[in-house]
Coordinates of C-alpha atoms in Angstrom, one line a residue:
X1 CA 64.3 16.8 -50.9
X2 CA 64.1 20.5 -50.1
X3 CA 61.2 22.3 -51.4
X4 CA 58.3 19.3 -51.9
X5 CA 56.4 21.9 -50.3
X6 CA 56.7 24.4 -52.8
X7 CA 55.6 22.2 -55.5
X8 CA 52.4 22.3 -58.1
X9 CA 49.9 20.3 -58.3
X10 CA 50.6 17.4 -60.3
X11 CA 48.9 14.8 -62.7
X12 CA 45.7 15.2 -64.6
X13 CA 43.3 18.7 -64.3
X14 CA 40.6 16.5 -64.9
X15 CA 38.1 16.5 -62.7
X16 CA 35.0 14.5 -63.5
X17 CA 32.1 14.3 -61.4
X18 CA 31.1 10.7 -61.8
X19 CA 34.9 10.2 -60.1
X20 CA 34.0 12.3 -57.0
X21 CA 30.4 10.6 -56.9
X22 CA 31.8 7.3 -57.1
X23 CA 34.5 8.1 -54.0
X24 CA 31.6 9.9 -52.4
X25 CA 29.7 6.1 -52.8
X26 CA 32.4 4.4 -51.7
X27 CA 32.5 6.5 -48.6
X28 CA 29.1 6.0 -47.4
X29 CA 29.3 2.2 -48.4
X30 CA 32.8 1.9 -46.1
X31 CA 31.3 3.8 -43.6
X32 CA 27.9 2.2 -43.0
X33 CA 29.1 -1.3 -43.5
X34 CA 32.5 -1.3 -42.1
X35 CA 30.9 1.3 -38.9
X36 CA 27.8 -1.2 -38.6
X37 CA 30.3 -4.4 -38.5
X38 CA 32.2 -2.5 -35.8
X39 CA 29.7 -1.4 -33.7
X40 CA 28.5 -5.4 -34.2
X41 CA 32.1 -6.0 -32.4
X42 CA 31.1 -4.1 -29.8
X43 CA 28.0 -5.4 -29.3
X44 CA 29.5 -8.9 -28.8
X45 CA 32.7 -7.5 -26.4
X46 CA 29.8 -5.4 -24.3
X47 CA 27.6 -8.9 -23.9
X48 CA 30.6 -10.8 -22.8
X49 CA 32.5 -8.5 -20.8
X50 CA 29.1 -7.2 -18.8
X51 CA 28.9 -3.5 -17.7
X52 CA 31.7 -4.6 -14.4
X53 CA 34.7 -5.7 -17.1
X54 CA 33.4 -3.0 -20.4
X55 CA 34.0 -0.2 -18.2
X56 CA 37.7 -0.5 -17.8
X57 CA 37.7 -1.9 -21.3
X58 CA 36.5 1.5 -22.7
X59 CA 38.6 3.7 -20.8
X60 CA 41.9 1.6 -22.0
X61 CA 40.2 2.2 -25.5
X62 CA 39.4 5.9 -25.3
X63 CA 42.9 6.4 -23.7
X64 CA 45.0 5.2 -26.6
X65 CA 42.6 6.6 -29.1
X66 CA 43.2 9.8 -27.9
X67 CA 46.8 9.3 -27.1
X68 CA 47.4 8.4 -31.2
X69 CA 45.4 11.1 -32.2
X70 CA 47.6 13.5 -30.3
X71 CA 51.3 11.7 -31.7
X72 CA 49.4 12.3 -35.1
X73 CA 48.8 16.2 -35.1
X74 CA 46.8 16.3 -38.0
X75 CA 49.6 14.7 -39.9
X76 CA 47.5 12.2 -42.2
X77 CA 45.4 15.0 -43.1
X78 CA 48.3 17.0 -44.3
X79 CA 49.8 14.1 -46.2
X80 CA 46.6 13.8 -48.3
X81 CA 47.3 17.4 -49.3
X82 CA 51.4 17.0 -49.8
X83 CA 50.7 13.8 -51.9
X84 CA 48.2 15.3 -54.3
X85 CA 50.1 18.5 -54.8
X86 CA 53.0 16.2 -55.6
X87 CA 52.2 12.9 -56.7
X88 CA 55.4 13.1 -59.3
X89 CA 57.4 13.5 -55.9
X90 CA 55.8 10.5 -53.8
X91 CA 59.1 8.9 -53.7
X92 CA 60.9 11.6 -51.9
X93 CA 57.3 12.5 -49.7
X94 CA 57.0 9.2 -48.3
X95 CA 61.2 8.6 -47.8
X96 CA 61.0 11.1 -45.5
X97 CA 57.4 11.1 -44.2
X98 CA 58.3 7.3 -42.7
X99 CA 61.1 7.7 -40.4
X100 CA 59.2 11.0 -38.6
X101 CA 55.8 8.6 -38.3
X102 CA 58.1 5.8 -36.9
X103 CA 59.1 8.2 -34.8
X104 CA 56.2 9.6 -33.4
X105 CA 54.4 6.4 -33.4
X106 CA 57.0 4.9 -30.9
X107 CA 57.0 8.0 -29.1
X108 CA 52.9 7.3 -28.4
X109 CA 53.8 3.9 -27.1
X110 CA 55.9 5.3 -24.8
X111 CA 53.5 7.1 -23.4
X112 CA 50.6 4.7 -23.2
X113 CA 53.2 2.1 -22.0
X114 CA 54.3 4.8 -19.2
X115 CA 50.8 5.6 -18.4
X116 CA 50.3 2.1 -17.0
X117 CA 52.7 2.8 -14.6
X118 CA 50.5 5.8 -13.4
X119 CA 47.2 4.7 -13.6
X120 CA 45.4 2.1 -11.2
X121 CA 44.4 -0.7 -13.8
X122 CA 43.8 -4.3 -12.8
X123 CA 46.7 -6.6 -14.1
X124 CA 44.2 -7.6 -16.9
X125 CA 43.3 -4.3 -17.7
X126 CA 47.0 -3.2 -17.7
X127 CA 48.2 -6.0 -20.2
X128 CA 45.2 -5.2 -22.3
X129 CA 46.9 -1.3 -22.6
X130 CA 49.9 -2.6 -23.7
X131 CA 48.8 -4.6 -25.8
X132 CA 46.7 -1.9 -27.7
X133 CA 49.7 0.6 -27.0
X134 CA 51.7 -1.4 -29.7
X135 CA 48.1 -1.0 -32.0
X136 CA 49.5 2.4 -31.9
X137 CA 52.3 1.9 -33.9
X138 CA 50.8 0.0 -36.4
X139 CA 48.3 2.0 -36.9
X140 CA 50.5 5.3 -38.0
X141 CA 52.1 2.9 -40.5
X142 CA 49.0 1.7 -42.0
X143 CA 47.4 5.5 -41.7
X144 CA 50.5 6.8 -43.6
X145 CA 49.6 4.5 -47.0
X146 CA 45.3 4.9 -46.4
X147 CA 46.7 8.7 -46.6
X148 CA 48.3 7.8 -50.2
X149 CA 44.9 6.6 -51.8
X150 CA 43.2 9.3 -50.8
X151 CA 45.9 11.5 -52.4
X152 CA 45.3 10.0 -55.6
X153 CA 41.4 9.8 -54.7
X154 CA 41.3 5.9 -55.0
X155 CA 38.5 6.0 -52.2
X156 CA 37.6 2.4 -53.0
X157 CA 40.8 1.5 -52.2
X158 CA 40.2 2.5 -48.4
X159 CA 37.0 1.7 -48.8
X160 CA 37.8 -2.1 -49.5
X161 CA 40.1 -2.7 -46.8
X162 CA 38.1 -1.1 -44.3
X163 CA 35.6 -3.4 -45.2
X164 CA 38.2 -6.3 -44.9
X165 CA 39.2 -5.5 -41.9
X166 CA 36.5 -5.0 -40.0
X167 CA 35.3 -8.5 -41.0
X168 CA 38.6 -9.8 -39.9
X169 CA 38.2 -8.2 -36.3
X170 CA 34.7 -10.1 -36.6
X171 CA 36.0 -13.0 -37.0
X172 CA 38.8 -12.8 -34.7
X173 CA 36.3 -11.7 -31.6
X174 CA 33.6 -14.4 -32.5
X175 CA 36.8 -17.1 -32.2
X176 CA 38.1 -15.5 -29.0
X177 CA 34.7 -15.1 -27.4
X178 CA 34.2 -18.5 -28.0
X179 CA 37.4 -19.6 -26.3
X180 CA 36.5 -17.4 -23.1
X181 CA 39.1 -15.2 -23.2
X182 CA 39.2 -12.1 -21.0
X183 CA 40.8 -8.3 -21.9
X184 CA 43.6 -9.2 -23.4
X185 CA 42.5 -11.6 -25.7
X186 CA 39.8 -8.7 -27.0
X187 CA 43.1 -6.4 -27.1
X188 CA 44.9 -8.8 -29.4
X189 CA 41.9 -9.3 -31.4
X190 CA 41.8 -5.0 -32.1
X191 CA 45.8 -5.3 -32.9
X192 CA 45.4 -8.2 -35.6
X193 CA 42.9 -6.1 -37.2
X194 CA 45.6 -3.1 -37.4
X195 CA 48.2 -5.5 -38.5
X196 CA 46.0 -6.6 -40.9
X197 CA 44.9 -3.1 -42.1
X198 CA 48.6 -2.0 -42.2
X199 CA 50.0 -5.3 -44.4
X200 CA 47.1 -4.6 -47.2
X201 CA 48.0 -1.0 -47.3
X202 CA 51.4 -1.6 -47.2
X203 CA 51.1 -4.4 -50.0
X204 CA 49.8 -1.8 -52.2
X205 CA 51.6 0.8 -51.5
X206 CA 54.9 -0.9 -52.6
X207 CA 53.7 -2.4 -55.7
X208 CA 51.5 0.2 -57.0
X209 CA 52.7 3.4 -56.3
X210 CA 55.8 3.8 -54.3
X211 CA 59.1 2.1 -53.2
X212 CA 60.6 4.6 -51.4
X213 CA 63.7 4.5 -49.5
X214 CA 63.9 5.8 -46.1
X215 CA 65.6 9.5 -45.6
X216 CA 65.6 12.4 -43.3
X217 CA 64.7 16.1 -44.3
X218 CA 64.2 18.0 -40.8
X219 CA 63.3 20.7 -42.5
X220 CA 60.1 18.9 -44.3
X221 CA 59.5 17.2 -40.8
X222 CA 59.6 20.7 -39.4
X223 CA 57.0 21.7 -42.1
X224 CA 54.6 19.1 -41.7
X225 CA 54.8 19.6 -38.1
X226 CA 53.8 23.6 -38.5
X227 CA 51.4 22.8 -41.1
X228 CA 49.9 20.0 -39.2
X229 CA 49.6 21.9 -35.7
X230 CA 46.2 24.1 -36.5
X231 CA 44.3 21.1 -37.8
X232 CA 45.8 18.4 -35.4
X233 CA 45.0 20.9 -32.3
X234 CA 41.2 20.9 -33.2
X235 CA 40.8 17.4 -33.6
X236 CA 43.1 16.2 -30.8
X237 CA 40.4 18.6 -28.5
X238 CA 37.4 17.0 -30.1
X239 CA 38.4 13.4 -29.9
X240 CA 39.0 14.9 -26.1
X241 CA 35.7 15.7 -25.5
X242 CA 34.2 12.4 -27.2
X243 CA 36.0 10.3 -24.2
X244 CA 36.0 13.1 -21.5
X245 CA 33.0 11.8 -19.7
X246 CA 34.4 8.1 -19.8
X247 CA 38.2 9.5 -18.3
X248 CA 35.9 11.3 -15.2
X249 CA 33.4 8.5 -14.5
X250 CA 36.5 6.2 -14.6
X251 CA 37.5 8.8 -11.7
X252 CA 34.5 9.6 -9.9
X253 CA 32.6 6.6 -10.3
X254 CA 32.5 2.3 -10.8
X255 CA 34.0 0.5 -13.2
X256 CA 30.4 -0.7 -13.6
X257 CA 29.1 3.0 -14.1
X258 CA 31.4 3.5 -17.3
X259 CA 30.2 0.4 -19.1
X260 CA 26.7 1.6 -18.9
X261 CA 27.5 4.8 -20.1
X262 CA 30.1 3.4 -23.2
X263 CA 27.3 1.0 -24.4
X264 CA 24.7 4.2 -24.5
X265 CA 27.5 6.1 -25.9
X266 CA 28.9 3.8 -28.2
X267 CA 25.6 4.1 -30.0
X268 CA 25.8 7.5 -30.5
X269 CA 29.0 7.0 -32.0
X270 CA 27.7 4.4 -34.5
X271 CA 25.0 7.4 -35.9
X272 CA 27.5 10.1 -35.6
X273 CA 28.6 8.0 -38.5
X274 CA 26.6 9.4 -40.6
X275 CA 27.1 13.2 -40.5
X276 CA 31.0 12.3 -40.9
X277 CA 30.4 10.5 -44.1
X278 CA 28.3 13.0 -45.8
X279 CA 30.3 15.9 -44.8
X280 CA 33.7 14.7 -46.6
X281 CA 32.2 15.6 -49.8
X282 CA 31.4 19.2 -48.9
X283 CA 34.9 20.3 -47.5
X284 CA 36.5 20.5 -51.4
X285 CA 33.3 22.4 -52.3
X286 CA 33.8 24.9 -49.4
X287 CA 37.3 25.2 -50.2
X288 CA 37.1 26.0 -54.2
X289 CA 33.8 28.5 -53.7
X290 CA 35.6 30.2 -50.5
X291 CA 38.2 31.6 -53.3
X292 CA 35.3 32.8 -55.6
X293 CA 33.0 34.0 -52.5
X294 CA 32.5 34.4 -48.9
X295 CA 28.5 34.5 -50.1
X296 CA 28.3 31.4 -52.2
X297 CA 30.3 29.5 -49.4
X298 CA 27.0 30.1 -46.9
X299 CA 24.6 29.6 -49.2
X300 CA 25.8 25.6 -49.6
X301 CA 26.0 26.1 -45.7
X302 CA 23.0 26.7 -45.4
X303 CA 22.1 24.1 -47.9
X304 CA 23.7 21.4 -46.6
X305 CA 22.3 22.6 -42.6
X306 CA 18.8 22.3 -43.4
X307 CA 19.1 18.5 -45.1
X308 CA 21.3 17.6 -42.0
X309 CA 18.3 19.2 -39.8
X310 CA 16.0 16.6 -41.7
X311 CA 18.1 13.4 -41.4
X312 CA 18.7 14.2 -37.5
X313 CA 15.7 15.5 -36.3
X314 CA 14.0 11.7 -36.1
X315 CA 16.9 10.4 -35.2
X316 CA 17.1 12.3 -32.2
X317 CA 13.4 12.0 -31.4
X318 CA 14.0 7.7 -31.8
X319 CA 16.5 8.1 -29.0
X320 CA 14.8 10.2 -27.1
X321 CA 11.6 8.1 -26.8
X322 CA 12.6 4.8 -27.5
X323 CA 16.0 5.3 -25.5
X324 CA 15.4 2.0 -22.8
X325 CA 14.1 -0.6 -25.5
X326 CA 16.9 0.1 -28.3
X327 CA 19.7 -0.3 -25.3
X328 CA 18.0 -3.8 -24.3
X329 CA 17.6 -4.8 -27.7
X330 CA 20.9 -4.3 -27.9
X331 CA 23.3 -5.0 -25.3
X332 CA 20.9 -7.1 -23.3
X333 CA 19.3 -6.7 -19.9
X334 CA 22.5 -6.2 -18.0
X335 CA 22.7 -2.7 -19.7
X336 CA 18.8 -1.6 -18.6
X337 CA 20.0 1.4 -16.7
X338 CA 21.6 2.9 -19.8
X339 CA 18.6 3.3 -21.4
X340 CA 17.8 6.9 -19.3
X341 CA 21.4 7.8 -20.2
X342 CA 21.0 6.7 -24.1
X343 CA 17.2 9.1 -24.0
X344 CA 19.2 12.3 -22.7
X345 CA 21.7 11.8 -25.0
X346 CA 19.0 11.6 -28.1
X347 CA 18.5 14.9 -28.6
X348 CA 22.3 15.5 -28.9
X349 CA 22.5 14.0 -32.5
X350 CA 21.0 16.9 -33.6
X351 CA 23.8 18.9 -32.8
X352 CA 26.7 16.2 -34.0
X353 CA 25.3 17.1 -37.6
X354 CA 25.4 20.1 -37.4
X355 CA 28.7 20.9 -34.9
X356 CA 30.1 18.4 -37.6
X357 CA 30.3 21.1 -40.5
X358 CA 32.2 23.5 -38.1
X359 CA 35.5 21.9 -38.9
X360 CA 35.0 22.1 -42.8
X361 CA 33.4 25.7 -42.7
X362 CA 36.4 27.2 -40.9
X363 CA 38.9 25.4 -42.7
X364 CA 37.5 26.3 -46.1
X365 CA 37.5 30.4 -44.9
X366 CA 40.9 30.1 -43.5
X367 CA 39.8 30.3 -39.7
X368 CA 41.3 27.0 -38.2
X369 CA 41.6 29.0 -34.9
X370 CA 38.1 29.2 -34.8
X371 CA 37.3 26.0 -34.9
X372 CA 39.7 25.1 -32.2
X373 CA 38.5 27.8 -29.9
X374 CA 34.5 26.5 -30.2
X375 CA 35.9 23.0 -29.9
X376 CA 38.0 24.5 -26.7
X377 CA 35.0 25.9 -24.9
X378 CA 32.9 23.3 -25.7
X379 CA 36.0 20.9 -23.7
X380 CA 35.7 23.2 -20.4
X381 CA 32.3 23.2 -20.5
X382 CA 32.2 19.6 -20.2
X383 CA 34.5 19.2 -18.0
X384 CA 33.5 21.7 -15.2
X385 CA 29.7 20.3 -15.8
X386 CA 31.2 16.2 -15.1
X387 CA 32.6 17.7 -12.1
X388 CA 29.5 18.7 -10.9
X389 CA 26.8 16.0 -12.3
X390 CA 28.9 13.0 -12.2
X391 CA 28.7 13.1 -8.1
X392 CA 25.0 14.3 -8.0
X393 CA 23.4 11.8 -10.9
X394 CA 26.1 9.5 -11.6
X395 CA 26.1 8.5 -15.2
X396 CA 22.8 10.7 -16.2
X397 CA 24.7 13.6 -15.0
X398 CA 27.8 12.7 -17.5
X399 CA 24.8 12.5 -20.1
X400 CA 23.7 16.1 -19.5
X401 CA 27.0 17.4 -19.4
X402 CA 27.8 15.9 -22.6
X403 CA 24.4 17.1 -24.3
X404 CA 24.9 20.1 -23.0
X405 CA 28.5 20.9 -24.1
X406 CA 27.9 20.1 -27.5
X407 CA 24.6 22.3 -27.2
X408 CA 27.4 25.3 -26.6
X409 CA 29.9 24.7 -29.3
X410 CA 26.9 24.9 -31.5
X411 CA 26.2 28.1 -29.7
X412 CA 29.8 29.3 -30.3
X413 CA 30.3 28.0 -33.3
X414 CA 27.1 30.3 -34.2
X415 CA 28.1 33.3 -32.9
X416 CA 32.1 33.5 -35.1
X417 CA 29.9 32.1 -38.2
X418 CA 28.0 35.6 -37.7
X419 CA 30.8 37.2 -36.7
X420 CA 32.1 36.3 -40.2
X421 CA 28.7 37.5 -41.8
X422 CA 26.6 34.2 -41.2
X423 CA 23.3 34.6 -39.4
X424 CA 21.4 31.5 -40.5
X425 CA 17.8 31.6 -39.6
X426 CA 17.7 28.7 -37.5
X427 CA 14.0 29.2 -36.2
X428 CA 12.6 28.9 -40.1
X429 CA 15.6 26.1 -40.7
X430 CA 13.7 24.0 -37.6
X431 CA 10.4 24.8 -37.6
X432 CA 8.8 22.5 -40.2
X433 CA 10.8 19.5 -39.4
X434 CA 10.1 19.8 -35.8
X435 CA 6.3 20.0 -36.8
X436 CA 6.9 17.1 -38.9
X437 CA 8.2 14.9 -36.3
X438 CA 5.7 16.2 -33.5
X439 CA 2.7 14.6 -35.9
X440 CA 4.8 11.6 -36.5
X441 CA 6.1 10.8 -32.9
X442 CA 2.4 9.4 -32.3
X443 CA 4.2 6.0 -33.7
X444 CA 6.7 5.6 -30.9
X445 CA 4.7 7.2 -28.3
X446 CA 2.6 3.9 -28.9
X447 CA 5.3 2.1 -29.1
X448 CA 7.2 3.3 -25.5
X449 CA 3.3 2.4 -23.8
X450 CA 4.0 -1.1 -25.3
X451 CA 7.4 -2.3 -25.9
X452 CA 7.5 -5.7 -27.0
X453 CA 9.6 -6.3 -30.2
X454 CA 7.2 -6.0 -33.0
X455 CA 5.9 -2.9 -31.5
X456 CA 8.9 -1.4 -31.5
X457 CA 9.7 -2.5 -34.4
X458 CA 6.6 -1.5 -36.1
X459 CA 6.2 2.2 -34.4
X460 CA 9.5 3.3 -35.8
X461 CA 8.6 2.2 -38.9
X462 CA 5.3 3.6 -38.7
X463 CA 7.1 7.0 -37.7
X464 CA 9.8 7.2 -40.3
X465 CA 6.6 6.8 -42.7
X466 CA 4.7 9.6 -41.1
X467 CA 8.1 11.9 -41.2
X468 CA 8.2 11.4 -44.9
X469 CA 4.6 11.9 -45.5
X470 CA 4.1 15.0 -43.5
X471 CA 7.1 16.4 -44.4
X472 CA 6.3 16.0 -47.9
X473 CA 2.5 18.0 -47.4
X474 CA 4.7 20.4 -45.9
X475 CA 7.2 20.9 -48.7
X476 CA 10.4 21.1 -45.9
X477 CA 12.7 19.7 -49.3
X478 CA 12.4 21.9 -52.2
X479 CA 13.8 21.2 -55.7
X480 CA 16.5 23.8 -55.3
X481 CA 17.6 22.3 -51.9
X482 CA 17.8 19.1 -54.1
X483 CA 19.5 20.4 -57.3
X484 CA 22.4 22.2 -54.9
X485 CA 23.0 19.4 -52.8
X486 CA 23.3 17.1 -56.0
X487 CA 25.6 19.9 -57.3
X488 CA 27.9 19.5 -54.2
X489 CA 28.1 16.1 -55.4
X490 CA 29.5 16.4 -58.8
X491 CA 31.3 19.5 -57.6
X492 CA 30.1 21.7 -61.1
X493 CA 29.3 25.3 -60.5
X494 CA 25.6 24.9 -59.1
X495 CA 23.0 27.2 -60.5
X496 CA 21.1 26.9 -57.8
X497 CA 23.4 28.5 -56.0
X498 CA 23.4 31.5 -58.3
X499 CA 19.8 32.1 -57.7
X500 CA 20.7 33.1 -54.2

């Protein structure tokens, strides 16, 4: 088993770019559908529960998700990696991959189980923990085999039971919403959708591609672990500062307090969707050019910045105006007060696109540290700033804290890109757009004076026409943008990028 590390990358050299179009497809599909029926999930949970009972739901929540992400360390990442360097050697990668993710896994349901013995839960709230503590475990298992799919870049794979799953948890939440049930009834229906997730991969795993026999290497374990470390760090802090405001609310505020602000929130998560999906086909394109060039690297960068600049922009400007009628429209009256919170908020999509290509852009350059030191100060920032707000504005002041701590890792993020030899222009990147969405902001604007349904309805349409109009008289998209983002697609050598 010594020395899987050390191996060469196996299998075929051929690399199509119809296959990487079609994973990127399935991506986007997965992410959209299986991210809209989730966010339909907690649509339903957040009607039922009310602001009083979805407060304590979503700190259980954000507390185990960050508890699993820790136990993981960027270990499923790595795996992908190990697994397509060495898919003759799967056998032995996943023998002695399982016993250290048992491991771990039991080791985070320790903790969470633990934890209820510290923190000052309800007896509902406590049993719903545990139950979504065991989740945990489930959920390492089921990541483990998603991770062996990816390796051999059968995205549909993933893409299916995602899918699947999501409609099971559906299904599962409709029936026990129906019967009444409380916390712990929504807890189970979160861990049959894991157990669900884990038996499909599982299934597959076993008769497609592996049956491995359990075996210990503590020297691969030891490996993993170090190689693991850099990446797991960064994203353990940024999933951190996603449910930071929610663990200091649940602290400094009501129970009722954090519900408002998880359904305004929750939101944001459902379009930060959207940035995530289109950046994991850009990270292999980063990674091959960075070995060619340091210049061709920032001009996809750049690229890929000003289309994200685009897509967010009106996003953020939706939010911003129409920020009270999407929350009632959503969650229902009961969640009124989360509109204010849901308009400061707006603006901070633009920023999630763009913050979202730090990761990828540091990786692909070798500067992982970077990444976790912008990700670092952007945690600090938003904790001191909680401190202060929560007590003077309540959940508005978590809102501007949050806005304004992703506003600096942008900043920091920035300032090592330059440091590196990156100054984007961001003045000329922003300036059209913004002038495009100024014009076409007239839309909402009458739609915020009167906000019945169809007016809503019809000034965001009316506005995402007027975006694409005027930014077409304005020529913000040029053919070269096009042709280079099309080239990231099918990963060929883009001539576009030559030109630069």
């Amino acid at each position: 088993m010594n020395g899987i590390h050390s191996g060469t990358p196996a299998g075929s050299k051929e690399k199509t770019g119809h296959r990487v179009v079609r994973n990127a497809m399935f991506g986007v599909f997965s992410q959209v559908l299986g991210g809209g029926l989730f966010f339909l999930v907690a649509i339903l949970v957040a009607r039922h529960l009310g602001p009083e009972s979805y407060g304590p739901f979503s700190f259980i929540f954000a507390f185990v998700a960050v508890i699993h992400m820790v136990a993981d360390f960027g270990l499923s990442q790595i795996l992908v990696r190990e697994i397509s360097r060495n898919k003759q050697k799967l056998d032995e990668i996943l023998g002695a991959v399982m016993p250290l993710v048992t491991i771990l896994a039991i080791m985070g349901t320790g903790i969470i189980i633990m934890s209820v013995q510290l923190l000052i839960l309800s007896a509902d709230a406590a049993q719903a923990m545990y139950i979504l503590g065991a989740s945990v475990l489930v959920t390492f298992l089921a990541a483990v085999y998603g991770a062996v799919s990816r390796a051999f870049e059968q995205m549909g794979v993933n893409a299916l039971v995602l899918v699947l799953q999501r409609i099971f948890l559906l299904i599962l939440v409709l029936f026990s919403l129906d019967q009444e049930v409380g916390l712990q009834g929504i807890a189970l229906c979160y861990l049959g959708e894991r157990i669900f997730q884990w038996l499909f991969l599982y299934i597959l795993v076993r008769r497609k591609y592996s049956r491995y026999k359990w075996r210990v290497d503590i020297s691969y374990w030891r490996y993993l672990i170090r190689e693991g470390l850099p990446v797991g760090a960064g994203l353990v802090l940024r999933r951190i500062s996603w449910y930071l405001d929610i663990f200091i609310l649940s602290a400094l505020s009501t129970a009722s307090a954090v519900g408002l602000f998880s359904a305004a929130f929750r939101i944001i998560q459902m379009i930060n969707v959207i940035p995530f999906t289109l950046s994991i086909p850009v990270f292999p394109v980063f990674s091959r050019l960075a070995i060619e060039s340091k210049d061709r690297v920032f001009a996809i960068y750049v690229r890929v910045l000003k289309v994200f600049v685009l897509i967010s922009l009106p996003i953020a400007t939706w939010l911003f105006i129409l920020g009270p009628q999407i929350t009632i429209v959503t969650f229902g009256d009961a969640y009124q007060p989360a509109g204010e919170v849901l308009q400061v908020m707006g603006p901070m999509v633009v920023f999630l696109f763009l913050n979202g290509l730090y990761v990828h852009i540091f990786s692909a350059l070798n500067k992982q540290s970077h990444f976790m030191k912008v990700v670092g100060t952007a945690v600090v920032v938003n904790i001191v700033l909680d401190i202060a707000l929560i007590p003077l504005w309540g959940i508005l002041g978590a809102a501007l804290a949050t806005l304004i701590s992703e506003i600096v890792l942008f900043i920091a993020g920035a300032v090592l890109l330059s440091q590196l030899g990156l100054v984007v222009a961001y003045l000329q990147l922003f300036f059209r757009p913004m002038v495009a969405v100024l014009i076409s902001s007239a839309a909402l604007l009458w739609a915020a004076e009167l906000p019945s349904m169809i007016n809503v309805i019809l000034g965001s349409i009316g506005f995402s026409v007027l975006y694409v109009a005027v930014g077409y008289v304005l020529r913000i998209l040029h053919e070269d943008d096009v042709s280079t983002i099309l080239s990231v697609l099918s990963r060929k050598s883009p001539a576009a990028i030559k030109k630069l």
